[in-house]
Amino acid sequence: GIQVEQSPPDLILQEGANSTLRCNFSDSVNNLQWFHQNPWGQLINLFYIPSGTKQNGRLSATTVATERYSLLYISSSQTTDSGVYFCAPRDNYGQNFVFGPGTRLSVLP
Amino acid sequence: GAVVSQHPSWVICKSGTSVKIECRSLDFQATTMFWYRQFPKQSLMLMATSNEGSKATYEQGVEKDKFLINHASLTLSTLTVTSAHPEDSSFYICSAESGRTYNEQFFGPGTRLTVL
């Protein structure tokens, strides 16, 4: 099955800083989502982005499917951005999404 | 739109009892529902995929007799942990997928199970 890597594993930022989170995957994908898991465990959909670029407020994401990676940009970070960010691609052959190990983000006031 | 609920949000039970967790899509029909398990500070691990009206497909290593999944309707799936033991303690999360929204997954808030 598809292998997923995320980097960095941990990230500590001062409030107001920008960051880039990376997701690499081992096979062609027809679907990819980014999620934020808040401290209470709820997974929040950030982007559905199998290819191209999308923006939503301070967050944006880019997936380059041909090169098998996706990036999540967080600008002007806030303490409420803290939590774990997961990417979850789905390959062209499977029904299931495969979750990466996540990036744990801590934004300090 | 695209809200998924889970009930209960947390449960504590004695070893040997069975626990049922419900997952509902509140404002859309879910063609497929997924059940995940998450240990502390780890990623989500897919346990099984269920389609309405058919048997669930379990991932390798997941005991189907231990984790019973029933997808009775397009808005409800249940996970029953049978004869629970302390090692079954975990955070269980369901998700639902709607074909209307390009097969995007939407997650429930999770159920924290503690088996004493």
mmCIF file of N, CA and C in Angstrom, chain A residues 31 33 35 37 39-45 47-48 86 88 90 95-102 104, chain B residues 32 34 36 38 41-44 46 49 51 59 91 93 97 101-109 112:
data_model
loop_
_atom_site.group_PDB
_atom_site.id
_atom_site.type_symbol
_atom_site.label_atom_id
_atom_site.label_comp_id
_atom_site.label_asym_id
_atom_site.label_seq_id
_atom_site.Cartn_x
_atom_site.Cartn_y
_atom_site.Cartn_z
ATOM 1 N N ASN A 31 -6.789 11.335 -4.483
ATOM 2 C CA ASN A 31 -7.488 12.046 -3.433
ATOM 3 C C ASN A 31 -6.481 12.337 -2.321
ATOM 4 N N GLN A 33 -6.414 14.605 1.584
ATOM 5 C CA GLN A 33 -7.002 15.552 2.502
ATOM 6 C C GLN A 33 -5.990 15.931 3.575
ATOM 7 N N PHE A 35 -5.942 17.418 7.555
ATOM 8 C CA PHE A 35 -6.783 17.548 8.731
ATOM 9 C C PHE A 35 -5.992 18.193 9.864
ATOM 10 N N GLN A 37 -6.124 17.962 14.001
ATOM 11 C CA GLN A 37 -6.726 17.321 15.161
ATOM 12 C C GLN A 37 -6.494 18.232 16.361
ATOM 13 N N PRO A 39 -6.834 19.627 20.411
ATOM 14 C CA PRO A 39 -6.460 18.943 21.664
ATOM 15 C C PRO A 39 -7.546 18.030 22.228
ATOM 16 N N TRP A 40 -8.777 18.162 21.791
ATOM 17 C CA TRP A 40 -9.858 17.292 22.268
ATOM 18 C C TRP A 40 -10.062 16.074 21.372
ATOM 19 N N GLY A 41 -9.254 15.977 20.334
ATOM 20 C CA GLY A 41 -9.300 14.800 19.474
ATOM 21 C C GLY A 41 -10.130 14.949 18.212
ATOM 22 N N GLN A 42 -10.863 16.020 18.086
ATOM 23 C CA GLN A 42 -11.696 16.208 16.900
ATOM 24 C C GLN A 42 -10.842 16.483 15.668
ATOM 25 N N LEU A 43 -11.141 15.767 14.601
ATOM 26 C CA LEU A 43 -10.460 15.996 13.327
ATOM 27 C C LEU A 43 -11.263 16.985 12.500
ATOM 28 N N ILE A 44 -10.611 18.038 12.091
ATOM 29 C CA ILE A 44 -11.253 19.100 11.336
ATOM 30 C C ILE A 44 -10.701 19.092 9.920
ATOM 31 N N ASN A 45 -11.619 19.056 8.944
ATOM 32 C CA ASN A 45 -11.192 19.079 7.542
ATOM 33 C C ASN A 45 -10.600 20.435 7.211
ATOM 34 N N PHE A 47 -8.427 20.811 4.001
ATOM 35 C CA PHE A 47 -8.439 20.865 2.542
ATOM 36 C C PHE A 47 -8.676 19.471 1.960
ATOM 37 N N TYR A 48 -9.462 19.474 0.896
ATOM 38 C CA TYR A 48 -9.531 18.329 -0.014
ATOM 39 C C TYR A 48 -8.759 18.770 -1.246
ATOM 40 N N PHE A 86 -2.522 16.192 10.062
ATOM 41 C CA PHE A 86 -2.371 14.947 9.317
ATOM 42 C C PHE A 86 -2.677 15.164 7.841
ATOM 43 N N ALA A 88 -3.688 12.775 4.472
ATOM 44 C CA ALA A 88 -4.246 11.447 4.231
ATOM 45 C C ALA A 88 -4.526 11.305 2.740
ATOM 46 N N ARG A 90 -5.192 9.022 -0.758
ATOM 47 C CA ARG A 90 -5.777 7.743 -1.176
ATOM 48 C C ARG A 90 -5.229 7.413 -2.554
ATOM 49 N N GLN A 95 -9.649 1.938 -1.700
ATOM 50 C CA GLN A 95 -10.807 2.695 -1.256
ATOM 51 C C GLN A 95 -10.467 3.572 -0.062
ATOM 52 N N ASN A 96 -9.371 3.247 0.588
ATOM 53 C CA ASN A 96 -9.122 3.823 1.896
ATOM 54 C C ASN A 96 -8.078 4.931 1.854
ATOM 55 N N PHE A 97 -8.262 5.873 2.777
ATOM 56 C CA PHE A 97 -7.246 6.889 3.004
ATOM 57 C C PHE A 97 -6.185 6.308 3.939
ATOM 58 N N VAL A 98 -4.953 6.705 3.736
ATOM 59 C CA VAL A 98 -3.857 6.296 4.608
ATOM 60 C C VAL A 98 -3.325 7.531 5.297
ATOM 61 N N PHE A 99 -3.340 7.522 6.622
ATOM 62 C CA PHE A 99 -2.906 8.688 7.375
ATOM 63 C C PHE A 99 -1.399 8.680 7.571
ATOM 64 N N GLY A 100 -0.795 9.851 7.387
ATOM 65 C CA GLY A 100 0.601 10.012 7.742
ATOM 66 C C GLY A 100 0.753 10.059 9.247
ATOM 67 N N PRO A 101 2.008 10.085 9.724
ATOM 68 C CA PRO A 101 2.264 10.086 11.173
ATOM 69 C C PRO A 101 1.912 11.403 11.851
ATOM 70 N N GLY A 102 1.725 12.466 11.067
ATOM 71 C CA GLY A 102 1.327 13.742 11.648
ATOM 72 C C GLY A 102 2.488 14.663 11.966
ATOM 73 N N ARG A 104 3.136 17.565 14.869
ATOM 74 C CA ARG A 104 2.596 18.150 16.100
ATOM 75 C C ARG A 104 3.075 19.583 16.205
ATOM 76 N N THR B 32 -20.154 5.305 2.378
ATOM 77 C CA THR B 32 -19.143 4.487 3.043
ATOM 78 C C THR B 32 -18.807 5.117 4.395
ATOM 79 N N PHE B 34 -16.042 4.636 7.801
ATOM 80 C CA PHE B 34 -14.761 4.070 8.203
ATOM 81 C C PHE B 34 -14.646 4.129 9.730
ATOM 82 N N TYR B 36 -11.730 4.016 12.758
ATOM 83 C CA TYR B 36 -10.309 4.138 13.055
ATOM 84 C C TYR B 36 -10.089 3.969 14.555
ATOM 85 N N GLN B 38 -7.055 5.111 17.498
ATOM 86 C CA GLN B 38 -5.893 5.969 17.703
ATOM 87 C C GLN B 38 -5.364 5.803 19.115
ATOM 88 N N LYS B 41 -0.699 9.876 21.149
ATOM 89 C CA LYS B 41 0.428 10.436 20.396
ATOM 90 C C LYS B 41 0.780 9.623 19.152
ATOM 91 N N GLN B 42 -0.194 8.912 18.619
ATOM 92 C CA GLN B 42 0.036 8.178 17.376
ATOM 93 C C GLN B 42 -0.977 8.598 16.323
ATOM 94 N N SER B 43 -0.753 8.102 15.119
ATOM 95 C CA SER B 43 -1.654 8.440 14.025
ATOM 96 C C SER B 43 -2.901 7.570 14.076
ATOM 97 N N LEU B 44 -3.812 7.826 13.149
ATOM 98 C CA LEU B 44 -5.022 7.022 13.057
ATOM 99 C C LEU B 44 -4.725 5.727 12.306
ATOM 100 N N LEU B 46 -6.623 2.620 10.435
ATOM 101 C CA LEU B 46 -7.901 2.150 9.916
ATOM 102 C C LEU B 46 -8.182 0.737 10.409
ATOM 103 N N THR B 49 -13.773 -0.808 6.930
ATOM 104 C CA THR B 49 -14.583 0.023 6.037
ATOM 105 C C THR B 49 -15.938 -0.643 5.906
ATOM 106 N N ASN B 51 -19.847 -0.489 4.053
ATOM 107 C CA ASN B 51 -20.798 0.051 3.091
ATOM 108 C C ASN B 51 -22.189 -0.397 3.502
ATOM 109 N N GLU B 59 -9.331 -4.501 8.115
ATOM 110 C CA GLU B 59 -7.907 -4.438 7.816
ATOM 111 C C GLU B 59 -7.200 -5.639 8.426
ATOM 112 N N PHE B 91 -8.893 5.417 21.667
ATOM 113 C CA PHE B 91 -9.768 6.457 21.111
ATOM 114 C C PHE B 91 -10.267 5.927 19.765
ATOM 115 N N ILE B 93 -12.540 6.472 16.382
ATOM 116 C CA ILE B 93 -13.081 7.574 15.575
ATOM 117 C C ILE B 93 -13.724 7.003 14.311
ATOM 118 N N GLU B 97 -18.246 9.149 4.353
ATOM 119 C CA GLU B 97 -17.893 9.667 3.039
ATOM 120 C C GLU B 97 -19.155 9.791 2.203
ATOM 121 N N THR B 101 -19.712 14.878 -2.298
ATOM 122 C CA THR B 101 -18.647 15.843 -1.996
ATOM 123 C C THR B 101 -17.288 15.282 -2.416
ATOM 124 N N TYR B 102 -17.276 14.715 -3.622
ATOM 125 C CA TYR B 102 -16.030 14.223 -4.193
ATOM 126 C C TYR B 102 -15.334 13.220 -3.283
ATOM 127 N N ASN B 103 -16.107 12.393 -2.581
ATOM 128 C CA ASN B 103 -15.546 11.362 -1.714
ATOM 129 C C ASN B 103 -14.689 11.935 -0.597
ATOM 130 N N GLU B 104 -15.039 13.101 -0.132
ATOM 131 C CA GLU B 104 -14.346 13.700 1.008
ATOM 132 C C GLU B 104 -14.840 13.034 2.284
ATOM 133 N N GLN B 105 -13.906 12.793 3.215
ATOM 134 C CA GLN B 105 -14.241 12.187 4.500
ATOM 135 C C GLN B 105 -14.552 13.254 5.531
ATOM 136 N N PHE B 106 -15.554 12.964 6.380
ATOM 137 C CA PHE B 106 -15.888 13.841 7.498
ATOM 138 C C PHE B 106 -15.893 12.998 8.767
ATOM 139 N N PHE B 107 -15.266 13.523 9.802
ATOM 140 C CA PHE B 107 -15.023 12.734 11.000
ATOM 141 C C PHE B 107 -15.963 13.077 12.140
ATOM 142 N N GLY B 108 -16.303 12.034 12.912
ATOM 143 C CA GLY B 108 -16.991 12.237 14.164
ATOM 144 C C GLY B 108 -16.020 12.719 15.225
ATOM 145 N N PRO B 109 -16.534 13.107 16.392
ATOM 146 C CA PRO B 109 -15.685 13.643 17.457
ATOM 147 C C PRO B 109 -14.904 12.583 18.224
ATOM 148 N N ARG B 112 -13.847 7.854 23.531
ATOM 149 C CA ARG B 112 -12.721 7.378 24.340
ATOM 150 C C ARG B 112 -13.199 6.225 25.203
#
